[in-house]
JSON list of C-alpha atoms in Angstrom, two decimals:
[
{"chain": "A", "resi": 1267, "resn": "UNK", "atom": "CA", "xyz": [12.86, -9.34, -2.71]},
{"chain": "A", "resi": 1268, "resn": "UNK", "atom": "CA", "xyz": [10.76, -10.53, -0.23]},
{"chain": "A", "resi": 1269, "resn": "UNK", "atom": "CA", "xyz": [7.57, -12.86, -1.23]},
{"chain": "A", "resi": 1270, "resn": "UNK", "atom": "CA", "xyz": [4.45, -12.52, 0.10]},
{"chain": "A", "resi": 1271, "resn": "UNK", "atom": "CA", "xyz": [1.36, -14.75, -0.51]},
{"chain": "A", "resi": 1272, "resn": "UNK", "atom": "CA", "xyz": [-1.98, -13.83, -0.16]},
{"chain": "A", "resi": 1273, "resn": "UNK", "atom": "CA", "xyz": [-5.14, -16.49, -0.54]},
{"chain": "A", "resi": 1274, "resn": "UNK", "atom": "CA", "xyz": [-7.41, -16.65, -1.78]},
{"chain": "A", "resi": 1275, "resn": "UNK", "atom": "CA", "xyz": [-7.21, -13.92, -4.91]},
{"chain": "A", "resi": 1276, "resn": "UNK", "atom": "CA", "xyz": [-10.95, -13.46, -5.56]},
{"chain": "A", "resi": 1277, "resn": "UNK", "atom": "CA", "xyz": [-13.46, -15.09, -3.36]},
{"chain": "A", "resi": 1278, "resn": "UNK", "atom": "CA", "xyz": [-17.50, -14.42, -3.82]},
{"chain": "A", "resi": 1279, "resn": "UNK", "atom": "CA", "xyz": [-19.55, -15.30, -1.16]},
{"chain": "A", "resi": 1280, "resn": "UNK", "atom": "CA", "xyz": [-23.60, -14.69, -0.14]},
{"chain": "A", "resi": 1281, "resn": "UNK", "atom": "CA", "xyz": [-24.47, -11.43, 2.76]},
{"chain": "A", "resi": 1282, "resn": "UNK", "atom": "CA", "xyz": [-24.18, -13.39, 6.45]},
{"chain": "A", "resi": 1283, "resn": "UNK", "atom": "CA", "xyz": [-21.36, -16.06, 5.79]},
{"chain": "A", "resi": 1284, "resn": "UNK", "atom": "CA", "xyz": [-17.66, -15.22, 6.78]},
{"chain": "A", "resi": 1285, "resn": "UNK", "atom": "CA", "xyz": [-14.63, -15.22, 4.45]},
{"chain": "A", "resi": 1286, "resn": "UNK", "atom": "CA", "xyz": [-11.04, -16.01, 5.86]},
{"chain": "A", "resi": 1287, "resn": "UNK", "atom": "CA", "xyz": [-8.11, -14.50, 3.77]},
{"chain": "A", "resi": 1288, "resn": "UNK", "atom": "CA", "xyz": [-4.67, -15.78, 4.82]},
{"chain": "A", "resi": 1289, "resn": "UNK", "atom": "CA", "xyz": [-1.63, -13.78, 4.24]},
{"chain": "A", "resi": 1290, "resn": "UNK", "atom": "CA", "xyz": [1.84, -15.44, 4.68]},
{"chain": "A", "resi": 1291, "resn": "UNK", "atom": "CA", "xyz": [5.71, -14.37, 4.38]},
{"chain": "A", "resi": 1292, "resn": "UNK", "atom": "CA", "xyz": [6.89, -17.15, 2.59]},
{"chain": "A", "resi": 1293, "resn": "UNK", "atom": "CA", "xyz": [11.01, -16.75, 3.31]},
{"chain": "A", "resi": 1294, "resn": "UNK", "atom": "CA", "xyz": [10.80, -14.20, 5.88]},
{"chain": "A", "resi": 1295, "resn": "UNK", "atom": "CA", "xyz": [9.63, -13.35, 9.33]},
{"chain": "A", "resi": 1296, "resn": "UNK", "atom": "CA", "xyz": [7.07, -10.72, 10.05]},
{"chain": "A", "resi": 1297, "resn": "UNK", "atom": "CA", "xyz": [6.60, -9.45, 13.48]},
{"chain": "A", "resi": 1298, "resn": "UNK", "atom": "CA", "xyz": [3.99, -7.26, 12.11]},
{"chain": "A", "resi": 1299, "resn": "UNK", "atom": "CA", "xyz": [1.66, -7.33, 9.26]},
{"chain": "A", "resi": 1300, "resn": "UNK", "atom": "CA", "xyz": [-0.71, -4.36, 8.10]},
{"chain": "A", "resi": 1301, "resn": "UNK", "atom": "CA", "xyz": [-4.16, -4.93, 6.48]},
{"chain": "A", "resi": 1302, "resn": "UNK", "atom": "CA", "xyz": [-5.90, -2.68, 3.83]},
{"chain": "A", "resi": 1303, "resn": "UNK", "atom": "CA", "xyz": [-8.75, -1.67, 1.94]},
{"chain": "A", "resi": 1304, "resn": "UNK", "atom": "CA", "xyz": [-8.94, -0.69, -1.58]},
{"chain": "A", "resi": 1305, "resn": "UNK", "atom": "CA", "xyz": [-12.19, 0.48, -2.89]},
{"chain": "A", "resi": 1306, "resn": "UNK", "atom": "CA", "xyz": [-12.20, 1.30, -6.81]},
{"chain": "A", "resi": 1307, "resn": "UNK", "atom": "CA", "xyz": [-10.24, 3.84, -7.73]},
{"chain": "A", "resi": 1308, "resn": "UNK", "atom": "CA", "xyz": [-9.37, 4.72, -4.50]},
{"chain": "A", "resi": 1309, "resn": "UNK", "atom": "CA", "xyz": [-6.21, 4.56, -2.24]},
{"chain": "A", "resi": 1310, "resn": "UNK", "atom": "CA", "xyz": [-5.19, 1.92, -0.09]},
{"chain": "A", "resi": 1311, "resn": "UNK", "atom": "CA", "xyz": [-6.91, 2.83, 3.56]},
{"chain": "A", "resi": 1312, "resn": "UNK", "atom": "CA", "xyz": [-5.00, 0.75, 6.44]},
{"chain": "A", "resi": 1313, "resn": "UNK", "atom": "CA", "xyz": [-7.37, -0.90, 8.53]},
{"chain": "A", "resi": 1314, "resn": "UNK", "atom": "CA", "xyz": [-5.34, -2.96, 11.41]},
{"chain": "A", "resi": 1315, "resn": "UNK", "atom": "CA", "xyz": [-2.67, -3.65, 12.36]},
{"chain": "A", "resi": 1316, "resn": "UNK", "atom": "CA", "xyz": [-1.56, -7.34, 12.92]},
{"chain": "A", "resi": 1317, "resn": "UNK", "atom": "CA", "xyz": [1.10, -7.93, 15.55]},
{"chain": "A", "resi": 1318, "resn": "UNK", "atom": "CA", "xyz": [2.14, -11.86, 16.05]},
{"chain": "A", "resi": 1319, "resn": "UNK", "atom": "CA", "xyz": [1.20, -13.02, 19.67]},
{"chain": "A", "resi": 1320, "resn": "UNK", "atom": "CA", "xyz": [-0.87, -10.37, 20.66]},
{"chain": "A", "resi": 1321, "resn": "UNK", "atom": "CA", "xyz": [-3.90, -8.18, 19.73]},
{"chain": "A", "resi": 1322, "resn": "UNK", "atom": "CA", "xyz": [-4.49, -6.39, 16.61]},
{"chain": "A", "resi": 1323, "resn": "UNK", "atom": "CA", "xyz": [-4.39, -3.05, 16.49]},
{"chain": "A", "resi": 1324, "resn": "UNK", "atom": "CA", "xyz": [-7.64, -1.53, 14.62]},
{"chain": "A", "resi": 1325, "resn": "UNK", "atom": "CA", "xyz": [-7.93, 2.25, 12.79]},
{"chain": "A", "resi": 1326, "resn": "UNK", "atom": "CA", "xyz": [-10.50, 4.52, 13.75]},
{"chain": "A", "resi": 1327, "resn": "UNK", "atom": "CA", "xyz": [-13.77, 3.60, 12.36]},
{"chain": "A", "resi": 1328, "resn": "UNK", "atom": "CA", "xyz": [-12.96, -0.65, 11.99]},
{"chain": "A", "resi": 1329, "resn": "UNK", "atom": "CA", "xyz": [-15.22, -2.29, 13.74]},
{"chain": "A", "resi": 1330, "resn": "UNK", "atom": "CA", "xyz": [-12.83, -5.03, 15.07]},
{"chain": "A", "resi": 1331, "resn": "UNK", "atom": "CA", "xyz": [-15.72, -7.39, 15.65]},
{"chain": "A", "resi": 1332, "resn": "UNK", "atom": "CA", "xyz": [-16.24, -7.03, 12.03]},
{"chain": "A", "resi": 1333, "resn": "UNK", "atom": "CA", "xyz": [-12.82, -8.06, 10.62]},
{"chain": "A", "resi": 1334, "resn": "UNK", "atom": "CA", "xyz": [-11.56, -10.23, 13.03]},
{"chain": "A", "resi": 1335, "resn": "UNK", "atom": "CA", "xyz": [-7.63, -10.97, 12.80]},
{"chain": "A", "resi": 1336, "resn": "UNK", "atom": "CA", "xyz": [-5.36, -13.70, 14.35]},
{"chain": "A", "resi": 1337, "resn": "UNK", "atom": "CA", "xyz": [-1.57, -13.54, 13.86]},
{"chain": "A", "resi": 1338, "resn": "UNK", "atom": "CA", "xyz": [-0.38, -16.93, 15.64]},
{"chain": "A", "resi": 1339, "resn": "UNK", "atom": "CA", "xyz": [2.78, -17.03, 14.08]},
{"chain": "A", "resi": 1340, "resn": "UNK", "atom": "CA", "xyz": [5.73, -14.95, 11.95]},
{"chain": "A", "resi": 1341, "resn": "UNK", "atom": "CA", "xyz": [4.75, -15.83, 8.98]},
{"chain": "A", "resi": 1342, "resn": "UNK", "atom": "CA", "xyz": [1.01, -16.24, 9.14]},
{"chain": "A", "resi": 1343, "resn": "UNK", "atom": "CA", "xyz": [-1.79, -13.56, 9.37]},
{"chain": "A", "resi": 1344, "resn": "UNK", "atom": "CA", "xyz": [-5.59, -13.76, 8.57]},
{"chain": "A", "resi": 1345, "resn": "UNK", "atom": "CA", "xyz": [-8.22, -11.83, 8.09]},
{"chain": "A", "resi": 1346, "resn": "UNK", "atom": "CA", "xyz": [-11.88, -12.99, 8.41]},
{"chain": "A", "resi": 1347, "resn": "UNK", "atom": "CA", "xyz": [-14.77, -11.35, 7.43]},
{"chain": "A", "resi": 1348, "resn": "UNK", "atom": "CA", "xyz": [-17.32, -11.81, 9.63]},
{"chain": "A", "resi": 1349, "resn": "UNK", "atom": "CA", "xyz": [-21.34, -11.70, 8.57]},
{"chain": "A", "resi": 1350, "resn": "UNK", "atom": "CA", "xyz": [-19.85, -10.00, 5.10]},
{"chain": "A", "resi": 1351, "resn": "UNK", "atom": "CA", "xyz": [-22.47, -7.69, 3.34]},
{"chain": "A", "resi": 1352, "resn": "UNK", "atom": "CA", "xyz": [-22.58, -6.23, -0.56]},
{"chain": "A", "resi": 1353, "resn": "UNK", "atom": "CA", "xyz": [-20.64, -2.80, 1.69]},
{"chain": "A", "resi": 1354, "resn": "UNK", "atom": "CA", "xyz": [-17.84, -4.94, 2.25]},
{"chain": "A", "resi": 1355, "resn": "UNK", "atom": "CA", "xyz": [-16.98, -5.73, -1.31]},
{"chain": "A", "resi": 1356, "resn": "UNK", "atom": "CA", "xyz": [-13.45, -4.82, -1.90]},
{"chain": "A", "resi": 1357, "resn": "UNK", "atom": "CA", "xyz": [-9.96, -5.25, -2.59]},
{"chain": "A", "resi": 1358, "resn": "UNK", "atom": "CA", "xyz": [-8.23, -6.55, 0.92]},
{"chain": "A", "resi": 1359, "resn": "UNK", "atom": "CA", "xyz": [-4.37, -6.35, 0.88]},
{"chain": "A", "resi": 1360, "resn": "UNK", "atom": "CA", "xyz": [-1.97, -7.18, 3.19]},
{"chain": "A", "resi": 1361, "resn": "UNK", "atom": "CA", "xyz": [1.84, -5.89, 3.76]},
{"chain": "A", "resi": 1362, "resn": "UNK", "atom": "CA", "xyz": [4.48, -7.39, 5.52]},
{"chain": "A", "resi": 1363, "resn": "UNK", "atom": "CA", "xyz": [7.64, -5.60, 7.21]},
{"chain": "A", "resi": 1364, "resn": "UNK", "atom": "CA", "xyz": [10.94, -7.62, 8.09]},
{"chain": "A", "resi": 1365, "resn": "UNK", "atom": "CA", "xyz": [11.81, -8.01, 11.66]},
{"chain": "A", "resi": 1366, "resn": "UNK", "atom": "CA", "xyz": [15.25, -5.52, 10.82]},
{"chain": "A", "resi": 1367, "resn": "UNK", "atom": "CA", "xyz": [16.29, -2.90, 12.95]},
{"chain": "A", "resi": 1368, "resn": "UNK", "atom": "CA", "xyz": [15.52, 0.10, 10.33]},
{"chain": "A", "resi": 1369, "resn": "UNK", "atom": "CA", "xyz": [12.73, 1.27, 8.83]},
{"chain": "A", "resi": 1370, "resn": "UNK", "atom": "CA", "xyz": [12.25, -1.78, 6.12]},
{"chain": "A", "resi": 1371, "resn": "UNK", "atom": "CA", "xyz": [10.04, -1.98, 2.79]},
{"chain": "A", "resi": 1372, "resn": "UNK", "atom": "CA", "xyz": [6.93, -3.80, 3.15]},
{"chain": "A", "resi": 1373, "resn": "UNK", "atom": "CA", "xyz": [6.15, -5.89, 0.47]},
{"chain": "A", "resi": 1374, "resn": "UNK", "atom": "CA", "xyz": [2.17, -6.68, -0.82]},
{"chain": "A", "resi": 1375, "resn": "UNK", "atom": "CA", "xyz": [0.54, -9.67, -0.70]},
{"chain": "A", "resi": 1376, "resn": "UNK", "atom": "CA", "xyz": [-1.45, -10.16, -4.30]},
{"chain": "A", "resi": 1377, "resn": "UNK", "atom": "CA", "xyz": [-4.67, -9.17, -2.96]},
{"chain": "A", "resi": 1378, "resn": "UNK", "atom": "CA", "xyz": [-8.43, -10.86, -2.52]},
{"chain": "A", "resi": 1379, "resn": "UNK", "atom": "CA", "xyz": [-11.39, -9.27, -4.12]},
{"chain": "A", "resi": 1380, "resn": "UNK", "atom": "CA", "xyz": [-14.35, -9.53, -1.91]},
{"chain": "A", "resi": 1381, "resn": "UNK", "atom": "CA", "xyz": [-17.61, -9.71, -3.73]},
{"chain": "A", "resi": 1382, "resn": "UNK", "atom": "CA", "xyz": [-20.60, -10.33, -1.27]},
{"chain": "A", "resi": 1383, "resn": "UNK", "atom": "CA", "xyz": [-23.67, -10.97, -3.43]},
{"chain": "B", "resi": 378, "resn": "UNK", "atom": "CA", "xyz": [-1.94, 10.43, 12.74]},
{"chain": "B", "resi": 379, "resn": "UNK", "atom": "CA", "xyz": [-0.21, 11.20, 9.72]},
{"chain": "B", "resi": 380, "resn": "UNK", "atom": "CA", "xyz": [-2.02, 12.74, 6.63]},
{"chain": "B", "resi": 381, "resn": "UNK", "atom": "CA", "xyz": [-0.25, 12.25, 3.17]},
{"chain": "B", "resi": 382, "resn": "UNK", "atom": "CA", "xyz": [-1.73, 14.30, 0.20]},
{"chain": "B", "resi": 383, "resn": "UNK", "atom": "CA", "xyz": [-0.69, 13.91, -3.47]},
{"chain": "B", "resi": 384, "resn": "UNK", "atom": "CA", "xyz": [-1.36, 15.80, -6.75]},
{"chain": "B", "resi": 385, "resn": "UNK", "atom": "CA", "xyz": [-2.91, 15.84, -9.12]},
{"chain": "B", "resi": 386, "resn": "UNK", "atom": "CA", "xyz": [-5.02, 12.65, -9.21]},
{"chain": "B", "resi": 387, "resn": "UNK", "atom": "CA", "xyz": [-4.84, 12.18, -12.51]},
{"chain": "B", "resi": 388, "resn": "UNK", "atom": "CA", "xyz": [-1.90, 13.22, -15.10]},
{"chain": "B", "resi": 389, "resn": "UNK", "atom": "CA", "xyz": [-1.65, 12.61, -19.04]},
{"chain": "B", "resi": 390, "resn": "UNK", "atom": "CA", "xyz": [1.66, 12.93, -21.10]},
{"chain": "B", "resi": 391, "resn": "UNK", "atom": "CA", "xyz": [2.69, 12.44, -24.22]},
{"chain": "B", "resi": 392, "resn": "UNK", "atom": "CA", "xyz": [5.04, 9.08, -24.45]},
{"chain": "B", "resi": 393, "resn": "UNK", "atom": "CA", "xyz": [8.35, 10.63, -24.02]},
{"chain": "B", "resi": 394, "resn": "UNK", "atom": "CA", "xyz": [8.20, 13.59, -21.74]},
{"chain": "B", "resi": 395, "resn": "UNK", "atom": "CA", "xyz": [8.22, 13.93, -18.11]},
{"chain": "B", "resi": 396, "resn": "UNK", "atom": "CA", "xyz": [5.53, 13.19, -14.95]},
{"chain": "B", "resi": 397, "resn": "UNK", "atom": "CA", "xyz": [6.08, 14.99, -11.83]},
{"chain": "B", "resi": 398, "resn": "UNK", "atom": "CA", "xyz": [3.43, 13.53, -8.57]},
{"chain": "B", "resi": 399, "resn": "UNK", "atom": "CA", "xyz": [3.88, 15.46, -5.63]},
{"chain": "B", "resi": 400, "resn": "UNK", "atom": "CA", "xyz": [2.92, 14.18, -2.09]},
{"chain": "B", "resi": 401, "resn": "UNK", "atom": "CA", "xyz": [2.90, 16.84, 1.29]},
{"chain": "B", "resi": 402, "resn": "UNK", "atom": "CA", "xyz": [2.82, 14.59, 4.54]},
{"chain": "B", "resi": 403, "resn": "UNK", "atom": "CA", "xyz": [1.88, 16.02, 7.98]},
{"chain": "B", "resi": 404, "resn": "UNK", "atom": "CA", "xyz": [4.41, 14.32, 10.51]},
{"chain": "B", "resi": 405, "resn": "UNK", "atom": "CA", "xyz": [8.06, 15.57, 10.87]},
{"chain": "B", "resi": 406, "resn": "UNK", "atom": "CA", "xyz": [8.79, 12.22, 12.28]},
{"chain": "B", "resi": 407, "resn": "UNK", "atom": "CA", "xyz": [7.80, 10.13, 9.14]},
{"chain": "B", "resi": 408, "resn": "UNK", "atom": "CA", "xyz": [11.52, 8.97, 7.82]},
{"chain": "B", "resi": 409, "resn": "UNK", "atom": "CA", "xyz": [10.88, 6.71, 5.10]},
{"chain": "B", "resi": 410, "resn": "UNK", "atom": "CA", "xyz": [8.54, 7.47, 1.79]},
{"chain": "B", "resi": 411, "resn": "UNK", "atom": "CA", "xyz": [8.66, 4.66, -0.72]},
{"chain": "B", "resi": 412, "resn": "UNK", "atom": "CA", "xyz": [6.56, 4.83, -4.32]},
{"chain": "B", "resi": 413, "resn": "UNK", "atom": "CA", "xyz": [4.01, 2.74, -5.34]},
{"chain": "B", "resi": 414, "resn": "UNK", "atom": "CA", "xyz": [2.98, 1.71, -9.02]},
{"chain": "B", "resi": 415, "resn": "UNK", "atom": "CA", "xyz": [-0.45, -0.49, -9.04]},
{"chain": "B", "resi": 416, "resn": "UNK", "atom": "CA", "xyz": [-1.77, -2.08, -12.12]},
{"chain": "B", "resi": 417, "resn": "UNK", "atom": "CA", "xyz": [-5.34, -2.65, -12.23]},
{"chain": "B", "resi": 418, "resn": "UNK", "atom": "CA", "xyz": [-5.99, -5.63, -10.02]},
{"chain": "B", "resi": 419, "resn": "UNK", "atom": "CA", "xyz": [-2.51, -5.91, -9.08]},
{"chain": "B", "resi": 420, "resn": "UNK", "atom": "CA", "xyz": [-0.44, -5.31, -5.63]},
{"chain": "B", "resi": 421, "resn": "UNK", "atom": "CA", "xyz": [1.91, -2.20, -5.41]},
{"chain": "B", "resi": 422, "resn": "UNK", "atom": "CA", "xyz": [4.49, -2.53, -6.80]},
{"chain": "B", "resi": 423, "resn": "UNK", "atom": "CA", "xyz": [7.94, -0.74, -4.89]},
{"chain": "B", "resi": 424, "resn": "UNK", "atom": "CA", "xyz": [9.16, 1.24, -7.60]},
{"chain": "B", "resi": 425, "resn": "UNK", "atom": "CA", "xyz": [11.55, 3.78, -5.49]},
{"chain": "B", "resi": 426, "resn": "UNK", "atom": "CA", "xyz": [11.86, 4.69, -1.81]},
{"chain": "B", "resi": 427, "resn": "UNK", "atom": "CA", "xyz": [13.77, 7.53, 0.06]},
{"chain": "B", "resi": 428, "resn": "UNK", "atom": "CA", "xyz": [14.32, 8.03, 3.91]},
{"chain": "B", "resi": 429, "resn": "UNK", "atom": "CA", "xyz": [15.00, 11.05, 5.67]},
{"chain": "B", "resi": 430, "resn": "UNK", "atom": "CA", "xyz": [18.85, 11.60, 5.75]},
{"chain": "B", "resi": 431, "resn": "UNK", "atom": "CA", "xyz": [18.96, 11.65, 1.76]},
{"chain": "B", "resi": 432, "resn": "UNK", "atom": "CA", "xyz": [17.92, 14.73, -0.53]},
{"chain": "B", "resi": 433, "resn": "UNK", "atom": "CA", "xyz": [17.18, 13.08, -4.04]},
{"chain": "B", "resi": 434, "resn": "UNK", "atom": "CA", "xyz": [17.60, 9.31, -5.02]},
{"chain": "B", "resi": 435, "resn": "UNK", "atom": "CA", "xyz": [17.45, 8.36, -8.66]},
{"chain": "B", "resi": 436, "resn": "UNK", "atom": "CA", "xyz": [16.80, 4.89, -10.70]},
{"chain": "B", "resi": 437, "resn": "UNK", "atom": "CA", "xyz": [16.87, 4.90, -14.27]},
{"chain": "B", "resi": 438, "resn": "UNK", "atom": "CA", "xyz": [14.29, 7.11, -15.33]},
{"chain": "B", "resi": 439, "resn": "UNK", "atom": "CA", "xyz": [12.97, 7.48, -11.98]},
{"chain": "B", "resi": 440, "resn": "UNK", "atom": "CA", "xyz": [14.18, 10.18, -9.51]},
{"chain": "B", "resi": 441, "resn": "UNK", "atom": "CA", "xyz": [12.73, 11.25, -6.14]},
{"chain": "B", "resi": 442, "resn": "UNK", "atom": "CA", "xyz": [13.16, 14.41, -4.22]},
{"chain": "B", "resi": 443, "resn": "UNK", "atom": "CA", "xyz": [12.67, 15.06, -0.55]},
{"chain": "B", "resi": 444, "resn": "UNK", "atom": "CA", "xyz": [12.31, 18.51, 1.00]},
{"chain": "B", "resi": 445, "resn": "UNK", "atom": "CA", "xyz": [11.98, 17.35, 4.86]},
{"chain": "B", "resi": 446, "resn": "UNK", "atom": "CA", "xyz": [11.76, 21.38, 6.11]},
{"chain": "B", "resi": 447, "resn": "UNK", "atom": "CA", "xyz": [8.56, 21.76, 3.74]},
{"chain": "B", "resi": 448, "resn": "UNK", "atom": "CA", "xyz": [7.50, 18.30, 4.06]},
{"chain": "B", "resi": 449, "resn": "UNK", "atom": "CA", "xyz": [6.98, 17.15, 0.60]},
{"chain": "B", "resi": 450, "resn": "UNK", "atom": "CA", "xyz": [8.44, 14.83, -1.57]},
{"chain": "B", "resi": 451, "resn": "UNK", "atom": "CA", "xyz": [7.88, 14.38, -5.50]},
{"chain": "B", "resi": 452, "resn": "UNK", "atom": "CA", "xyz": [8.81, 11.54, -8.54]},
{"chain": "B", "resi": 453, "resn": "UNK", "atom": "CA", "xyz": [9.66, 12.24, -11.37]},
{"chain": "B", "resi": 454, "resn": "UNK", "atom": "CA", "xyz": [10.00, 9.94, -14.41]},
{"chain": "B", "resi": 455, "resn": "UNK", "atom": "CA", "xyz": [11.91, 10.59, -17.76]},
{"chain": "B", "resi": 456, "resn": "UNK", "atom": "CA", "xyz": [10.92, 9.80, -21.20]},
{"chain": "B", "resi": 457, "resn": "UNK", "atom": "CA", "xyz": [7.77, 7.99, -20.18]},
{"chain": "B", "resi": 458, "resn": "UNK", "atom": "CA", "xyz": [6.45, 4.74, -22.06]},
{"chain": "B", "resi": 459, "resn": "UNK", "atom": "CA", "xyz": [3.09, 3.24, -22.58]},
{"chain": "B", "resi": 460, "resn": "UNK", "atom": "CA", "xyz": [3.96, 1.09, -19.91]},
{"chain": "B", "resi": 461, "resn": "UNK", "atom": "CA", "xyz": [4.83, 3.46, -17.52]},
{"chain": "B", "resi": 462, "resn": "UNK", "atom": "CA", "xyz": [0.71, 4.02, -17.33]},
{"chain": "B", "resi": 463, "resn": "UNK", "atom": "CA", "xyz": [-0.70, 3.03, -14.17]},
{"chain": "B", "resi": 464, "resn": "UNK", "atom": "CA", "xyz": [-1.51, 4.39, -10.79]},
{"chain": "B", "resi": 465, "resn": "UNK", "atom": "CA", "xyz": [0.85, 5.44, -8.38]},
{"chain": "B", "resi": 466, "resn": "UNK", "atom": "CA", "xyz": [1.05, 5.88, -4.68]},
{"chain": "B", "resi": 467, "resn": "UNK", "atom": "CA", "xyz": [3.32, 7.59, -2.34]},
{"chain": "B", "resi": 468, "resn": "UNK", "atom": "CA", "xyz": [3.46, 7.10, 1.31]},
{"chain": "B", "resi": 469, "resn": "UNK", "atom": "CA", "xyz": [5.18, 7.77, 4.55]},
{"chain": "B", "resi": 470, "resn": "UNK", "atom": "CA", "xyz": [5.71, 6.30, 7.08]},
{"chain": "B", "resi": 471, "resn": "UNK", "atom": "CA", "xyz": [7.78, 6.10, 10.59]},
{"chain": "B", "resi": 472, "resn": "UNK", "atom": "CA", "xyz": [9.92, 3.21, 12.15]},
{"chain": "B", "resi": 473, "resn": "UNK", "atom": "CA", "xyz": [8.40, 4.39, 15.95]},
{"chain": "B", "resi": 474, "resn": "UNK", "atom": "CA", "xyz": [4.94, 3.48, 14.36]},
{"chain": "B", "resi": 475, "resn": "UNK", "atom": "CA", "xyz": [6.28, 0.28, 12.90]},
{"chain": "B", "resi": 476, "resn": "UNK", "atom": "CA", "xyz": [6.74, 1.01, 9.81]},
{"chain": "B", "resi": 477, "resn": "UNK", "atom": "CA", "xyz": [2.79, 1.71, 9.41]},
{"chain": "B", "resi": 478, "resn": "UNK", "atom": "CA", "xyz": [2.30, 3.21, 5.70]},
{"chain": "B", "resi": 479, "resn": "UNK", "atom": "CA", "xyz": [-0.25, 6.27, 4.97]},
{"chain": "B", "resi": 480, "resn": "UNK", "atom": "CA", "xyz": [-0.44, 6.54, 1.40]},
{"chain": "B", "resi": 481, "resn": "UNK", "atom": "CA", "xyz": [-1.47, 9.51, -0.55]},
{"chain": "B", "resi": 482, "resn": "UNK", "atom": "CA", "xyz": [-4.84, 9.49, -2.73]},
{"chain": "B", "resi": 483, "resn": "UNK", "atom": "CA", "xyz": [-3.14, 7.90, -6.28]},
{"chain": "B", "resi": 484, "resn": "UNK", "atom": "CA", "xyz": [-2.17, 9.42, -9.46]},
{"chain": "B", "resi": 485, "resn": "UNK", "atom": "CA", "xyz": [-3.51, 7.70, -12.41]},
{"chain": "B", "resi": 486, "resn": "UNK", "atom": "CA", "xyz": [-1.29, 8.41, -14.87]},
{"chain": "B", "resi": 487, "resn": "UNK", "atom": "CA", "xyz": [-1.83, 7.85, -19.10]},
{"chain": "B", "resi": 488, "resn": "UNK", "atom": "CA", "xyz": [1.29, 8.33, -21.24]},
{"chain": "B", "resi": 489, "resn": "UNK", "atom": "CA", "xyz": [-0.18, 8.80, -24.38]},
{"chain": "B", "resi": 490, "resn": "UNK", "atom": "CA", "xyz": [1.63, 7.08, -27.34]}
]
């Protein structure tokens, strides 16, 4: 299948700075990539949607400002952080669809853990 | 939006029998519902999918079912291992919202050896 790369895995950082997490299709194009949140044993919760060349498109209750996200090219996505507090310790995840015709299986990056200390 | 609910949350079988999860979504337009397993720390794994024009698909010792009229859809896997313990997700989603996943709430499931 499909490979998607996520970096970096676990990242720690102090309340105030900004963390960048890249996601990346390695042997495919993505028009569109999807960003999540995983708090412990909870589900995944979508927070935007990344669309390459134009705006993200944010769930109710992101603040966009917040988790800023640039998608310059097909294979590239990131998400930053911005001012990250101890809240915003979690798993982030990306996904990554095909650009295919039919509905296609998105495939997971590996994941960053988030701890803001 | 779409809603996707999934029971139970937690589910413990003996190694060798069955588990049954069972998701209920909320849009008649969602046409594709793939199955998640997620070790801990770990990214989803695909395990099985189904879209909307099929009834039941099967893999192995994993089968899913799709009722589109009642709007649920189940897994079920056969003679369960120790490895088979993990959580799993289902989800739905709909090519018009480009291919934007809602996933239930998780099962955690123990297969007890």
């Amino acid at each position: 299948g499909a490979v998607v790369s996520q970096h970096p895995s676990r990242v720690i950082c102090k309340s105030g700075t900004s963390v960048k997490i890249e996601c990346r299709s390695l042997d495919f194009q993505a028009t569109t990539m999807f960003w999540y949140r995983q708090f412990p044993k909870q589900s995944l919760m979508l927070m935007a949607t990344s669309n390459e060349g134009s705006k993200a498109t944010y769930e109710q209750g992101v603040e966009k400002d917040k988790f800023l996200i640039n998608h310059a090219s097909l294979t590239l996505s990131t998400l930053t952080v911005t001012s990250a507090h101890p809240e915003d310790s979690s798993f982030y995840i990306c996904s990554a669809s095909g650009t295919g015709g039919a509905t296609t299986e998105a495939f997971f990056g590996q994941g960053t853990r988030l701890t803001v200390v | 939006g779409e809603n996707v609910e999934q029971h139970p949350s937690t589910l413990s079988v003996q190694e060798g029998d069955s588990a049954v999860i069972k998701c209920t979504y909320s849009d008649s337009a969602s046409n594709y519902f793939p199955w998640y397993k997620q070790e801990l720390g770990k990214r989803p794994q695909l395990i099985i999918d189904i879209r909307s024009n099929v009834g039941e698909k099967k893999d192995q010792r994993i089968a899913v079912t799709l009722n589109k009229t009642a709007k649920h859809f189940s897994l079920h896997i056969t003679e369960t291992q120790p490895e088979d313990s993990a959580v799993y997700f289902c989800a739905a989603s709909k090519r018009a919202a480009g291919n934007k996943l809602t996933f239930g709430g998780g099962t955690r499931v123990l297969v007890k050896p």
